[in-house]
Coordinates of C-alpha atoms in Angstrom, one line a residue:
X10 CA 55.2 -133.7 -64.4
X11 CA 57.6 -135.2 -61.9
X12 CA 58.8 -133.6 -58.7
X13 CA 62.0 -132.4 -60.3
X14 CA 60.2 -130.5 -63.0
X15 CA 57.8 -129.1 -60.4
X16 CA 60.5 -127.8 -58.2
X17 CA 62.5 -126.3 -61.0
X18 CA 59.4 -124.5 -62.2
X19 CA 59.1 -122.7 -59.0
X20 CA 62.1 -120.5 -60.0
X21 CA 59.7 -118.5 -62.1
X22 CA 58.7 -116.7 -58.9
X23 CA 62.0 -114.9 -59.3
X24 CA 62.0 -111.6 -61.2
X25 CA 64.1 -111.7 -64.4
X26 CA 66.6 -109.2 -62.9
X27 CA 67.0 -111.3 -59.8
X28 CA 67.6 -114.4 -61.8
X29 CA 70.0 -112.7 -64.2
X30 CA 72.0 -111.3 -61.2
X31 CA 72.4 -114.8 -59.6
X32 CA 73.3 -116.4 -63.0
X33 CA 76.0 -113.7 -63.5
X34 CA 77.4 -114.5 -60.0
X35 CA 77.5 -118.2 -60.9
X36 CA 79.1 -117.5 -64.3
X37 CA 81.9 -115.5 -62.5
X38 CA 82.4 -118.3 -60.1
X39 CA 82.6 -120.8 -63.0
X40 CA 85.1 -118.8 -64.9
X41 CA 87.3 -118.2 -61.8
X42 CA 87.1 -121.9 -60.8
X43 CA 88.0 -123.1 -64.3
X44 CA 90.9 -120.7 -64.7
X45 CA 92.4 -121.3 -61.3
X46 CA 92.2 -125.1 -61.4
X47 CA 93.4 -125.2 -65.0
X48 CA 96.5 -123.2 -63.8
X49 CA 96.9 -125.7 -61.0
X50 CA 96.8 -128.7 -63.3
X51 CA 99.3 -127.1 -65.7
X52 CA 101.7 -126.3 -62.8
X53 CA 101.5 -129.8 -61.4
X54 CA 102.1 -131.4 -64.8
X55 CA 105.0 -129.1 -65.8
X56 CA 106.8 -129.1 -62.4
X57 CA 108.5 -132.5 -62.0
X58 CA 109.1 -132.0 -58.3
X59 CA 105.3 -131.7 -57.8
X60 CA 104.5 -134.7 -60.0
X61 CA 105.0 -137.2 -57.2
X62 CA 103.0 -140.4 -56.6
X63 CA 101.3 -138.9 -53.6
X64 CA 100.0 -135.9 -55.6
X65 CA 98.2 -138.0 -58.2
X66 CA 94.9 -137.7 -56.4
X67 CA 95.5 -134.0 -55.8
X68 CA 96.0 -133.5 -59.6
X69 CA 92.8 -135.6 -60.1
X70 CA 91.0 -133.3 -57.7
X71 CA 92.1 -130.2 -59.6
X72 CA 90.9 -131.8 -62.9
X73 CA 87.5 -132.6 -61.3
X74 CA 87.2 -129.1 -59.9
X75 CA 88.1 -127.6 -63.2
X76 CA 85.3 -129.6 -64.9
X77 CA 82.9 -128.5 -62.1
X78 CA 83.5 -124.9 -63.0
X79 CA 83.7 -125.3 -66.7
X80 CA 81.0 -128.0 -67.4
X81 CA 78.7 -128.7 -64.4
X82 CA 78.2 -125.1 -63.5
X83 CA 77.6 -124.2 -67.2
X84 CA 74.9 -126.9 -67.3
X85 CA 73.4 -125.6 -64.0
X86 CA 73.3 -122.0 -65.2
X87 CA 71.7 -123.1 -68.5
X88 CA 69.0 -125.1 -66.7
X89 CA 68.3 -122.3 -64.2
X90 CA 68.0 -119.9 -67.1
X91 CA 65.3 -122.1 -68.7
X92 CA 63.6 -122.4 -65.3
X93 CA 63.5 -118.6 -65.0
X94 CA 62.2 -118.2 -68.5
X95 CA 65.2 -116.2 -69.6
X96 CA 66.1 -118.1 -72.8
X97 CA 64.0 -117.7 -75.9
X98 CA 64.7 -121.2 -77.2
X99 CA 62.8 -124.3 -76.1
X100 CA 64.3 -126.2 -73.1
X101 CA 65.7 -129.8 -73.6
X102 CA 62.8 -132.2 -73.9
X103 CA 61.9 -134.4 -71.0
X104 CA 63.6 -137.7 -71.3
X105 CA 67.0 -138.6 -72.8
X106 CA 68.5 -135.1 -73.1
X107 CA 67.3 -133.9 -69.7
X108 CA 68.7 -137.1 -68.1
X109 CA 72.0 -136.6 -69.8
X110 CA 72.2 -133.1 -68.6
X111 CA 71.5 -134.2 -65.0
X112 CA 74.1 -136.9 -65.3
X113 CA 76.7 -134.4 -66.5
X114 CA 75.7 -132.0 -63.8
X115 CA 76.4 -134.6 -61.1
X116 CA 79.4 -136.5 -62.4
X117 CA 82.1 -133.9 -61.8
X118 CA 80.9 -132.7 -58.3
X119 CA 80.7 -136.4 -57.4
X120 CA 84.3 -136.9 -58.7
X121 CA 85.4 -133.9 -56.6
X122 CA 83.9 -135.3 -53.4
X123 CA 85.1 -138.8 -54.0
X124 CA 88.6 -137.5 -54.7
X125 CA 88.5 -135.7 -51.3
X126 CA 87.5 -139.0 -49.6
X127 CA 90.2 -140.9 -51.4
X128 CA 92.8 -138.3 -50.4
X129 CA 91.7 -138.7 -46.8
X130 CA 92.1 -142.5 -47.0
X131 CA 95.5 -142.1 -48.7
X132 CA 96.7 -139.7 -45.9
X133 CA 95.5 -142.2 -43.3
X134 CA 97.6 -144.9 -44.8
X135 CA 100.6 -142.5 -45.0
X136 CA 100.1 -141.6 -41.3
X137 CA 99.6 -145.2 -39.9
X138 CA 101.9 -147.0 -42.3
X139 CA 104.5 -144.5 -43.4
X140 CA 107.2 -146.9 -44.6
X141 CA 104.8 -149.2 -46.4
X142 CA 103.3 -146.1 -48.0
X143 CA 106.6 -145.0 -49.4
X144 CA 107.1 -148.4 -51.0
X145 CA 103.8 -148.3 -52.9
X146 CA 104.3 -148.3 -56.7
X147 CA 103.1 -145.6 -59.0
X148 CA 100.5 -147.9 -60.6
X149 CA 98.7 -148.1 -57.2
X150 CA 98.1 -144.4 -57.1
X151 CA 97.1 -144.4 -60.8
X152 CA 94.6 -147.2 -60.1
X153 CA 93.2 -145.1 -57.2
X154 CA 92.6 -142.2 -59.6
X155 CA 91.0 -144.5 -62.1
X156 CA 88.7 -146.0 -59.4
X157 CA 87.6 -142.5 -58.3
X158 CA 86.5 -141.6 -61.9
X159 CA 84.9 -144.9 -62.6
X160 CA 82.9 -144.7 -59.3
X161 CA 81.9 -141.1 -60.2
X162 CA 80.8 -142.1 -63.7
X163 CA 78.8 -145.1 -62.4
X164 CA 77.1 -142.9 -59.8
X165 CA 76.1 -140.3 -62.4
X166 CA 75.0 -143.1 -64.8
X167 CA 72.7 -144.4 -62.1
X168 CA 71.2 -140.9 -61.8
X169 CA 70.8 -140.8 -65.5
X170 CA 69.1 -144.2 -65.7
X171 CA 66.8 -143.5 -62.7
X172 CA 65.7 -140.1 -64.2
X173 CA 65.2 -141.6 -67.7
X174 CA 63.2 -144.7 -66.6
X175 CA 61.6 -143.1 -63.5
X176 CA 62.6 -146.1 -61.4
X177 CA 62.0 -144.6 -58.1
X178 CA 60.7 -141.0 -58.4
X179 CA 63.1 -138.7 -56.6
X180 CA 65.0 -141.7 -55.2
X181 CA 68.0 -141.1 -57.5
X182 CA 68.8 -138.0 -55.5
X183 CA 68.6 -139.9 -52.2
X184 CA 71.2 -142.3 -53.7
X185 CA 73.3 -139.2 -54.7
X186 CA 73.0 -137.9 -51.1
X187 CA 73.8 -141.3 -49.7
X188 CA 77.1 -141.5 -51.7
X189 CA 78.0 -138.0 -50.5
X190 CA 77.1 -138.9 -46.9
X191 CA 79.4 -142.0 -47.2
X192 CA 82.2 -139.9 -48.5
X193 CA 81.8 -137.3 -45.7
X194 CA 81.8 -140.2 -43.2
X195 CA 85.0 -141.6 -44.6
X196 CA 86.6 -138.1 -44.5
X197 CA 85.6 -137.6 -40.9
X198 CA 86.8 -141.0 -39.7
X199 CA 90.1 -140.7 -41.6
X200 CA 91.1 -137.3 -40.3
X201 CA 89.8 -138.0 -36.8
X202 CA 92.1 -141.1 -36.7
X203 CA 95.0 -139.1 -38.1
X204 CA 94.6 -136.4 -35.4
X205 CA 94.5 -139.2 -32.7
X206 CA 97.6 -140.8 -34.1
X207 CA 99.5 -137.5 -34.2
X208 CA 98.5 -136.6 -30.6
X209 CA 98.9 -140.0 -29.0
X210 CA 101.3 -142.0 -31.3
X211 CA 105.0 -142.5 -30.9
X212 CA 107.4 -140.4 -33.0
X213 CA 108.9 -142.6 -35.7
X214 CA 112.4 -142.4 -37.1
X215 CA 113.3 -140.3 -40.2
X216 CA 111.8 -137.2 -38.8
X217 CA 112.4 -135.1 -41.9
X218 CA 110.4 -137.3 -44.2
X219 CA 107.7 -137.7 -41.6
X220 CA 107.5 -134.0 -41.1
X221 CA 107.0 -133.4 -44.9
X222 CA 104.2 -136.0 -44.9
X223 CA 102.5 -134.4 -41.9
X224 CA 102.7 -130.9 -43.5
X225 CA 101.1 -132.3 -46.6
X226 CA 98.4 -134.1 -44.5
X227 CA 97.6 -130.8 -42.7
X228 CA 97.4 -128.9 -46.0
X229 CA 95.0 -131.5 -47.5
X230 CA 93.0 -131.6 -44.3
X231 CA 92.5 -127.8 -44.6
X232 CA 91.5 -128.2 -48.2
X233 CA 89.0 -130.9 -47.3
X234 CA 87.7 -129.0 -44.3
X235 CA 87.1 -125.9 -46.4
X236 CA 85.3 -127.9 -49.1
X237 CA 83.1 -129.7 -46.5
X238 CA 82.2 -126.4 -44.8
X239 CA 81.2 -124.8 -48.2
X240 CA 79.3 -127.9 -49.4
X241 CA 77.4 -128.9 -46.3
X242 CA 74.7 -126.2 -46.3
X243 CA 73.8 -126.9 -49.9
X244 CA 73.7 -130.6 -49.3
X245 CA 71.4 -130.1 -46.3
X246 CA 69.2 -127.8 -48.4
X247 CA 69.2 -130.3 -51.3
X248 CA 68.0 -133.0 -48.9
X249 CA 65.2 -130.8 -47.5
X250 CA 64.1 -130.0 -51.1
X251 CA 63.6 -133.5 -52.1
X252 CA 62.3 -134.9 -48.8
X253 CA 59.6 -132.3 -48.1
X254 CA 57.5 -130.9 -50.9
X255 CA 56.3 -128.0 -48.8
X256 CA 59.9 -126.8 -48.5
X257 CA 59.8 -125.9 -52.2
X258 CA 57.0 -123.4 -52.0
X259 CA 59.6 -120.9 -52.5
X260 CA 59.4 -117.3 -51.6
X261 CA 61.8 -114.8 -53.1
X262 CA 63.9 -114.8 -49.9
X263 CA 64.2 -118.6 -50.0
X264 CA 65.3 -118.6 -53.6
X265 CA 68.0 -116.1 -52.7
X266 CA 69.2 -118.5 -50.0
X267 CA 69.0 -121.3 -52.5
X268 CA 71.3 -119.6 -55.0
X269 CA 73.6 -118.4 -52.2
X270 CA 74.1 -122.0 -51.1
X271 CA 74.7 -123.1 -54.7
X272 CA 77.3 -120.4 -55.2
X273 CA 79.1 -121.4 -52.0
X274 CA 79.0 -125.1 -53.1
X275 CA 80.7 -124.2 -56.3
X276 CA 83.2 -121.8 -54.6
X277 CA 84.6 -124.9 -52.8
X278 CA 86.2 -126.0 -56.1
X279 CA 88.4 -122.8 -56.2
X280 CA 89.7 -122.7 -52.6
X281 CA 92.0 -125.7 -53.1
X282 CA 94.6 -123.9 -55.3
X283 CA 94.5 -120.9 -53.0
X284 CA 95.4 -123.2 -50.0
X285 CA 98.1 -125.0 -52.1
X286 CA 99.7 -121.6 -52.9
X287 CA 99.7 -120.6 -49.2
X288 CA 100.8 -124.0 -47.8
X289 CA 103.0 -125.7 -50.4
X290 CA 106.2 -123.6 -51.1
X291 CA 107.1 -125.7 -54.1
X292 CA 103.7 -125.1 -55.7
X293 CA 103.9 -121.4 -55.0
X294 CA 107.4 -121.1 -56.7
X295 CA 106.3 -123.2 -59.7
X296 CA 103.1 -121.1 -60.1
X297 CA 105.0 -117.8 -59.9
X298 CA 107.6 -119.1 -62.3
X299 CA 105.0 -120.2 -64.8
X300 CA 103.1 -116.8 -64.6
X301 CA 106.4 -114.9 -65.0
X302 CA 107.3 -117.0 -68.0
X303 CA 103.9 -116.3 -69.6
X304 CA 104.3 -112.6 -68.9
X305 CA 107.8 -112.6 -70.6
X306 CA 106.5 -114.5 -73.5
X307 CA 103.7 -112.0 -74.1
X308 CA 106.0 -109.0 -73.7
X309 CA 108.7 -110.4 -76.1
X310 CA 106.6 -110.4 -79.3
X311 CA 105.4 -106.8 -78.5
X312 CA 109.1 -105.7 -78.1
X313 CA 110.0 -107.3 -81.4
X314 CA 107.2 -105.5 -83.3

């Protein structure tokens, strides 16, 4: 039995009621995350004013977060249920199916973090080269979105291959953590340089356009900051789990902490639409308009009957 199976097996120290309680919490987070981000994607696609080139990566982030709640979290809950002994069916056999599940579990969170890093790089370019940024063609932003998803799929594929062929034991998770660390580094450097530019740089012409870009940059910075704050504790815990075997002699208290950090890590995928609603007036108006239209559409058939 490899280290991954050994660590997962330690969840049986949880009582069934404790495990069910945390799985219900994760399920609620998953439903809320999927619903909120699905609404965000619909609003961005329906509202032409929001469907700008600079928002392509934001829409891509919403799609990734929707899949995190709807797919990755579902896989996580299912695997945790097997580990707690809740399901009466046999777990997926070790090998291909387990590897595929692990790949699916990682691909969408990976896409979410890579999207955040790509957004930070795009905002850096918009801050330092505002005029050149406005001249970029749509296909450039489309290519950036495609590159994000290709990189996420390739990263998850490596996890799949390493688990299936046991190339380096737990090394695939170190690779996963290395990619996350690189993304966090890119985010930190990008926004640090943006802050330095805003504080020390000269004020360019076309103040109205620059003001809009800066407001968008601040909004996306808050989105990224909230995500990093919610993700970091789980990533640190994940690193400790796979770097020190003794860390995984779980007590019930440690397992509660483990599930709390998992829940916070998934919550990061639902905070983005909330910040969009608070910080982007166009998005708020479009969301309210869409919800009002849906309400009228539901009331109308009832009135006719």
